[in-house]
Amino acid sequence: MNNVRTVSDTKRTFYNLHTRPINTIYRRVVEELMVEMHLLSVNVDFSYNPIYALGVVTTFDRFMQGYQPEQDLASIFNAMIQAVEQDPQRYRQDAARLQAVAHSLPVKDLIAWLSQTTQFYQDADLQAQLQAIAQNPHFKYSRLFAIGLFSLLELADAEFVKDDQQRNEALKAIAQGLHLSEDKITKDLELYRSNLDKMAQALIVMADMLAADRKKRDQRQQKSTAPVAPPSNE
């Protein structure tokens, strides 16, 4: 008997947990991210790790910027993680731990650690997890893992990742150290950055449309409340 959960099962769970409607432009973001996580979760080679968690958290936070009502964001995130039978608290905590690491290290030290040329003695658990990835020939690479790597570099030095040559050299060293495909990482991150730009542009268009609608409503309201001149007696 096949008991593997389907995408439909995951979506149904999500909408049972988060019952409020989601704005159209963001619904696609949530569903695509959730489907990506679902497909990974049912893959026999997939295993959770903090860098993947950081990729998930970063993707959600970046693409959901500007969402209204803002108080729904926690509910959407929690429902999305629970829908793939994971613990949202664990994702947030592991992401926060890695964010703190990135802020505490010079970017060159961070690259050396991620590429396994130096040891990271401050956190033995993270060091062990990186070594496990590098030594696992069946490690299930994912776009979200690549985003987690990129987020670490960006948090350590935002200007560093804007330089194409520096960024590409760093990604090459990390890919070699972890025995991952440099080509896949580069392509996935190019798409990620391109999609962030598209999302930012879409939000600007949406904001302009909302402002125009608001202006029209205000004008209609002013006309409806304008005093009507009394009929002339002439």
PDB file of C-alpha atoms in Angstrom, residues 62-223:
ATOM      1  CA  ARG A  62      11.886  38.008   1.126  1.00  0.00           C
ATOM      2  CA  PHE A  63       9.019  37.096  -1.184  1.00  0.00           C
ATOM      3  CA  MET A  64       6.307  37.872   1.388  1.00  0.00           C
ATOM      4  CA  GLN A  65       7.597  41.388   2.106  1.00  0.00           C
ATOM      5  CA  GLY A  66       4.779  43.918   2.097  1.00  0.00           C
ATOM      6  CA  TYR A  67       2.065  41.307   2.739  1.00  0.00           C
ATOM      7  CA  GLN A  68      -1.114  42.680   4.286  1.00  0.00           C
ATOM      8  CA  PRO A  69      -2.437  42.011   6.834  1.00  0.00           C
ATOM      9  CA  GLU A  70       1.042  41.586   8.270  1.00  0.00           C
ATOM     10  CA  GLN A  71      -0.249  39.657  11.294  1.00  0.00           C
ATOM     11  CA  ASP A  72      -1.222  36.775   8.980  1.00  0.00           C
ATOM     12  CA  LEU A  73       2.412  36.075   8.032  1.00  0.00           C
ATOM     13  CA  ALA A  74       3.176  33.915  11.080  1.00  0.00           C
ATOM     14  CA  SER A  75       0.032  31.850  10.500  1.00  0.00           C
ATOM     15  CA  ILE A  76       0.870  31.346   6.805  1.00  0.00           C
ATOM     16  CA  PHE A  77       4.475  30.326   7.562  1.00  0.00           C
ATOM     17  CA  ASN A  78       3.505  27.960  10.376  1.00  0.00           C
ATOM     18  CA  ALA A  79       0.761  26.324   8.285  1.00  0.00           C
ATOM     19  CA  MET A  80       3.134  25.902   5.332  1.00  0.00           C
ATOM     20  CA  ILE A  81       5.784  24.120   7.426  1.00  0.00           C
ATOM     21  CA  GLN A  82       3.216  22.015   9.295  1.00  0.00           C
ATOM     22  CA  ALA A  83       1.638  21.020   5.960  1.00  0.00           C
ATOM     23  CA  VAL A  84       4.887  19.206   5.073  1.00  0.00           C
ATOM     24  CA  GLU A  85       4.884  17.651   8.557  1.00  0.00           C
ATOM     25  CA  GLN A  86       7.763  19.729   9.921  1.00  0.00           C
ATOM     26  CA  ASP A  87       8.190  21.994  12.964  1.00  0.00           C
ATOM     27  CA  PRO A  88       8.035  25.745  12.125  1.00  0.00           C
ATOM     28  CA  GLN A  89       9.805  26.608  15.387  1.00  0.00           C
ATOM     29  CA  ARG A  90      12.773  24.442  14.419  1.00  0.00           C
ATOM     30  CA  TYR A  91      13.082  26.211  11.052  1.00  0.00           C
ATOM     31  CA  ARG A  92      12.973  29.669  12.634  1.00  0.00           C
ATOM     32  CA  GLN A  93      15.433  28.751  15.396  1.00  0.00           C
ATOM     33  CA  ASP A  94      17.962  27.115  13.057  1.00  0.00           C
ATOM     34  CA  ALA A  95      17.705  30.033  10.626  1.00  0.00           C
ATOM     35  CA  ALA A  96      18.273  32.514  13.465  1.00  0.00           C
ATOM     36  CA  ARG A  97      21.302  30.498  14.654  1.00  0.00           C
ATOM     37  CA  LEU A  98      22.883  30.596  11.186  1.00  0.00           C
ATOM     38  CA  GLN A  99      22.064  34.287  10.777  1.00  0.00           C
ATOM     39  CA  ALA A 100      23.941  34.964  14.024  1.00  0.00           C
ATOM     40  CA  VAL A 101      26.922  32.936  12.743  1.00  0.00           C
ATOM     41  CA  ALA A 102      26.990  34.912   9.476  1.00  0.00           C
ATOM     42  CA  HIS A 103      26.907  38.220  11.330  1.00  0.00           C
ATOM     43  CA  SER A 104      29.740  37.126  13.638  1.00  0.00           C
ATOM     44  CA  LEU A 105      32.253  36.023  10.968  1.00  0.00           C
ATOM     45  CA  PRO A 106      34.212  37.952   8.333  1.00  0.00           C
ATOM     46  CA  VAL A 107      32.968  36.772   4.940  1.00  0.00           C
ATOM     47  CA  LYS A 108      36.347  35.176   4.071  1.00  0.00           C
ATOM     48  CA  ASP A 109      36.213  33.064   7.245  1.00  0.00           C
ATOM     49  CA  LEU A 110      32.639  32.080   6.458  1.00  0.00           C
ATOM     50  CA  ILE A 111      33.636  30.955   2.943  1.00  0.00           C
ATOM     51  CA  ALA A 112      36.566  28.974   4.340  1.00  0.00           C
ATOM     52  CA  TRP A 113      34.239  27.223   6.790  1.00  0.00           C
ATOM     53  CA  LEU A 114      31.512  26.497   4.221  1.00  0.00           C
ATOM     54  CA  SER A 115      34.099  25.181   1.751  1.00  0.00           C
ATOM     55  CA  GLN A 116      35.530  22.960   4.519  1.00  0.00           C
ATOM     56  CA  THR A 117      39.062  24.381   4.339  1.00  0.00           C
ATOM     57  CA  THR A 118      38.856  25.408   8.016  1.00  0.00           C
ATOM     58  CA  GLN A 119      36.973  24.073  11.056  1.00  0.00           C
ATOM     59  CA  PHE A 120      34.253  26.055  12.830  1.00  0.00           C
ATOM     60  CA  TYR A 121      34.926  25.380  16.474  1.00  0.00           C
ATOM     61  CA  GLN A 122      32.285  27.790  17.816  1.00  0.00           C
ATOM     62  CA  ASP A 123      29.466  25.402  16.872  1.00  0.00           C
ATOM     63  CA  ALA A 124      30.360  21.706  16.771  1.00  0.00           C
ATOM     64  CA  ASP A 125      26.862  20.701  15.619  1.00  0.00           C
ATOM     65  CA  LEU A 126      26.969  22.931  12.539  1.00  0.00           C
ATOM     66  CA  GLN A 127      30.491  21.747  11.764  1.00  0.00           C
ATOM     67  CA  ALA A 128      29.365  18.126  11.967  1.00  0.00           C
ATOM     68  CA  GLN A 129      26.376  18.769   9.713  1.00  0.00           C
ATOM     69  CA  LEU A 130      28.561  20.402   7.044  1.00  0.00           C
ATOM     70  CA  GLN A 131      31.004  17.495   7.163  1.00  0.00           C
ATOM     71  CA  ALA A 132      28.080  15.060   6.805  1.00  0.00           C
ATOM     72  CA  ILE A 133      26.901  16.914   3.683  1.00  0.00           C
ATOM     73  CA  ALA A 134      30.396  16.912   2.161  1.00  0.00           C
ATOM     74  CA  GLN A 135      30.841  13.184   2.864  1.00  0.00           C
ATOM     75  CA  ASN A 136      27.404  12.061   1.673  1.00  0.00           C
ATOM     76  CA  PRO A 137      27.475  11.048  -2.023  1.00  0.00           C
ATOM     77  CA  HIS A 138      23.665  10.848  -1.976  1.00  0.00           C
ATOM     78  CA  PHE A 139      23.091  14.274  -0.400  1.00  0.00           C
ATOM     79  CA  LYS A 140      19.884  15.687  -1.888  1.00  0.00           C
ATOM     80  CA  TYR A 141      20.854  19.138  -3.170  1.00  0.00           C
ATOM     81  CA  SER A 142      18.024  21.658  -3.559  1.00  0.00           C
ATOM     82  CA  ARG A 143      17.476  25.230  -4.711  1.00  0.00           C
ATOM     83  CA  LEU A 144      16.469  26.108  -1.139  1.00  0.00           C
ATOM     84  CA  PHE A 145      19.812  24.813   0.145  1.00  0.00           C
ATOM     85  CA  ALA A 146      21.590  27.072  -2.384  1.00  0.00           C
ATOM     86  CA  ILE A 147      19.518  30.039  -1.194  1.00  0.00           C
ATOM     87  CA  GLY A 148      20.576  29.220   2.366  1.00  0.00           C
ATOM     88  CA  LEU A 149      24.257  29.330   1.310  1.00  0.00           C
ATOM     89  CA  PHE A 150      23.746  32.604  -0.539  1.00  0.00           C
ATOM     90  CA  SER A 151      21.894  34.105   2.445  1.00  0.00           C
ATOM     91  CA  LEU A 152      24.857  33.347   4.698  1.00  0.00           C
ATOM     92  CA  LEU A 153      27.217  35.207   2.347  1.00  0.00           C
ATOM     93  CA  GLU A 154      24.764  38.091   1.984  1.00  0.00           C
ATOM     94  CA  LEU A 155      24.343  38.419   5.751  1.00  0.00           C
ATOM     95  CA  ALA A 156      28.116  38.358   6.283  1.00  0.00           C
ATOM     96  CA  ASP A 157      28.776  41.041   3.646  1.00  0.00           C
ATOM     97  CA  ALA A 158      25.968  42.414   1.452  1.00  0.00           C
ATOM     98  CA  GLU A 159      28.444  44.318  -0.745  1.00  0.00           C
ATOM     99  CA  PHE A 160      30.558  41.201  -1.315  1.00  0.00           C
ATOM    100  CA  VAL A 161      27.732  39.285  -3.029  1.00  0.00           C
ATOM    101  CA  LYS A 162      26.993  42.214  -5.360  1.00  0.00           C
ATOM    102  CA  ASP A 163      30.406  41.711  -6.976  1.00  0.00           C
ATOM    103  CA  ASP A 164      29.870  38.992  -9.615  1.00  0.00           C
ATOM    104  CA  GLN A 165      33.475  37.781  -9.638  1.00  0.00           C
ATOM    105  CA  GLN A 166      33.823  37.592  -5.843  1.00  0.00           C
ATOM    106  CA  ARG A 167      30.432  35.914  -5.444  1.00  0.00           C
ATOM    107  CA  ASN A 168      31.108  33.336  -8.166  1.00  0.00           C
ATOM    108  CA  GLU A 169      34.560  32.500  -6.789  1.00  0.00           C
ATOM    109  CA  ALA A 170      33.071  32.016  -3.324  1.00  0.00           C
ATOM    110  CA  LEU A 171      30.281  29.778  -4.644  1.00  0.00           C
ATOM    111  CA  LYS A 172      32.838  27.744  -6.619  1.00  0.00           C
ATOM    112  CA  ALA A 173      34.953  27.159  -3.488  1.00  0.00           C
ATOM    113  CA  ILE A 174      31.882  26.200  -1.434  1.00  0.00           C
ATOM    114  CA  ALA A 175      30.570  23.854  -4.149  1.00  0.00           C
ATOM    115  CA  GLN A 176      33.945  22.107  -4.370  1.00  0.00           C
ATOM    116  CA  GLY A 177      34.264  21.819  -0.580  1.00  0.00           C
ATOM    117  CA  LEU A 178      30.781  20.325  -0.182  1.00  0.00           C
ATOM    118  CA  HIS A 179      31.044  18.208  -3.363  1.00  0.00           C
ATOM    119  CA  LEU A 180      28.061  19.895  -5.002  1.00  0.00           C
ATOM    120  CA  SER A 181      27.458  21.067  -8.563  1.00  0.00           C
ATOM    121  CA  GLU A 182      28.758  24.626  -8.981  1.00  0.00           C
ATOM    122  CA  ASP A 183      26.685  24.932 -12.161  1.00  0.00           C
ATOM    123  CA  LYS A 184      23.427  24.037 -10.387  1.00  0.00           C
ATOM    124  CA  ILE A 185      24.110  26.417  -7.494  1.00  0.00           C
ATOM    125  CA  THR A 186      24.961  29.306  -9.841  1.00  0.00           C
ATOM    126  CA  LYS A 187      21.894  28.770 -12.050  1.00  0.00           C
ATOM    127  CA  ASP A 188      19.531  28.392  -9.096  1.00  0.00           C
ATOM    128  CA  LEU A 189      20.829  31.575  -7.479  1.00  0.00           C
ATOM    129  CA  GLU A 190      20.611  33.536 -10.725  1.00  0.00           C
ATOM    130  CA  LEU A 191      16.953  32.503 -10.985  1.00  0.00           C
ATOM    131  CA  TYR A 192      16.352  33.352  -7.314  1.00  0.00           C
ATOM    132  CA  ARG A 193      17.802  36.843  -7.660  1.00  0.00           C
ATOM    133  CA  SER A 194      15.915  37.390 -10.925  1.00  0.00           C
ATOM    134  CA  ASN A 195      12.632  36.331  -9.283  1.00  0.00           C
ATOM    135  CA  LEU A 196      13.266  38.692  -6.369  1.00  0.00           C
ATOM    136  CA  ASP A 197      13.606  41.554  -8.866  1.00  0.00           C
ATOM    137  CA  LYS A 198      10.394  40.507 -10.650  1.00  0.00           C
ATOM    138  CA  MET A 199       8.537  40.293  -7.348  1.00  0.00           C
ATOM    139  CA  ALA A 200       9.735  43.777  -6.366  1.00  0.00           C
ATOM    140  CA  GLN A 201       8.514  45.138  -9.721  1.00  0.00           C
ATOM    141  CA  ALA A 202       5.153  43.363  -9.352  1.00  0.00           C
ATOM    142  CA  LEU A 203       4.696  44.894  -5.891  1.00  0.00           C
ATOM    143  CA  ILE A 204       5.385  48.366  -7.291  1.00  0.00           C
ATOM    144  CA  VAL A 205       2.754  47.827 -10.013  1.00  0.00           C
ATOM    145  CA  MET A 206       0.292  46.500  -7.428  1.00  0.00           C
ATOM    146  CA  ALA A 207       0.928  49.493  -5.154  1.00  0.00           C
ATOM    147  CA  ASP A 208       0.332  51.870  -8.091  1.00  0.00           C
ATOM    148  CA  MET A 209      -2.931  50.088  -8.949  1.00  0.00           C
ATOM    149  CA  LEU A 210      -4.125  50.251  -5.343  1.00  0.00           C
ATOM    150  CA  ALA A 211      -3.248  53.949  -5.163  1.00  0.00           C
ATOM    151  CA  ALA A 212      -5.180  54.618  -8.413  1.00  0.00           C
ATOM    152  CA  ASP A 213      -8.210  52.681  -7.107  1.00  0.00           C
ATOM    153  CA  ARG A 214      -8.080  54.593  -3.837  1.00  0.00           C
ATOM    154  CA  LYS A 215      -7.951  57.894  -5.722  1.00  0.00           C
ATOM    155  CA  LYS A 216     -11.001  56.927  -7.818  1.00  0.00           C
ATOM    156  CA  ARG A 217     -12.931  55.896  -4.693  1.00  0.00           C
ATOM    157  CA  ASP A 218     -12.074  59.178  -2.987  1.00  0.00           C
ATOM    158  CA  GLN A 219     -13.201  61.138  -6.046  1.00  0.00           C
ATOM    159  CA  ARG A 220     -16.507  59.223  -6.201  1.00  0.00           C
ATOM    160  CA  GLN A 221     -17.044  59.786  -2.493  1.00  0.00           C
ATOM    161  CA  GLN A 222     -16.388  63.537  -2.860  1.00  0.00           C
ATOM    162  CA  LYS A 223     -18.928  63.749  -5.700  1.00  0.00           C
TER     163      LYS A 223
END
